[in-house]
Amino acid sequence: MNTPRKLAAGNWKMNGFRADLQEARNLASDFADPSVDIVLCPPATLVGAMAAALVGSGVRVGGQDCHVKPAGAHTGDISAAMLADAGARYVIVGHSERRADHGETSAIVAQKATAAQSAGLVAIICVGETEAERDAGKTLEVVIQQLVASLPETAQASNTVVAYEPVWAIGTGRTPTRDQIAQVHDSLRDHLPDGAISLLYGGSVKPSNAAEIFAIPNVDGALVGGASLKADDFSAIIAALAQA
Ligand code: 13P
């Protein structure tokens, strides 16, 4: 059986200007480990420039969202085909910030993932519970429901990555315990159609906790926010993943 690839993905969110492309170049020159796939997802304005800056480096570029359609009258939106055309290889879909800020349902996320796959991109599909849902004992129910409804039938390891990001752990410095992450990842793994789909953990991953998180079974990598903005920090996280 194929095993999942190790993957470190950086989500720059709404951060980054052309001057910050140097961080991406630094990361690329810092790190080249064939055992780890590395992706940086800058804001859409930088996708093309970053892809050009990283040609030949082994560090790939991703978008943070895409429209469900390949083209058309959708002012302000960007299609998966356009991201691919700009040099992206991945796109994040269903991040909790988009689910919350833009009312994206799992049904929409599944359409976006399908659009990504049709354009030849790998869809990084995000799921995660809020603090209230965890406190109510509903974590597994919520994340599995999100996964099943967000995952297109076409999902396989070559076109899909799944990221578990507890909403309450994003940007807060708080992380779930080892057992809490293990429980969710084991359950997600059981519901994936292809055992080689990479399963990422996201939420306050930093150099100081990366090794501990990567030692958890069924954690194949991380989706990193704040710590991906600095090449030194992201490199340290990638190094921990390479050694896991
Ligand atoms: P932080 O690593 O800043 O907590 O963000 C996680 C995240 O939302 C990545 O998509």
Coordinates of C-alpha atoms in Angstrom, one line a residue, residues 29 37 53 60 85 90 100 108 114 122 125 127 148 152 163-164 178-179 188 198 211 217 234 241:
S29 CA 17.6 27.9 -0.3
D37 CA 6.7 18.2 0.1
A53 CA 10.7 33.1 -7.7
R60 CA 5.6 24.6 -4.5
D85 CA -2.1 29.1 -14.9
Y90 CA -2.2 23.3 -4.6
A100 CA -16.9 31.8 8.9
I108 CA -19.6 24.5 -1.5
T114 CA -13.8 19.3 -7.4
V122 CA -4.2 19.3 -5.2
I125 CA -9.5 20.5 2.4
V127 CA -12.1 20.7 8.7
V148 CA -17.7 13.5 4.4
P152 CA -15.5 14.9 -3.6
A163 CA -6.1 19.3 7.2
Y164 CA -7.5 19.1 10.7
R178 CA -1.5 14.6 21.8
D179 CA -4.5 12.2 22.5
L188 CA -10.4 11.0 9.8
S198 CA -1.9 13.1 3.6
A211 CA 8.4 17.4 16.7
P217 CA 0.2 8.6 14.5
F234 CA 9.1 27.3 8.8
L241 CA 8.9 16.8 9.9

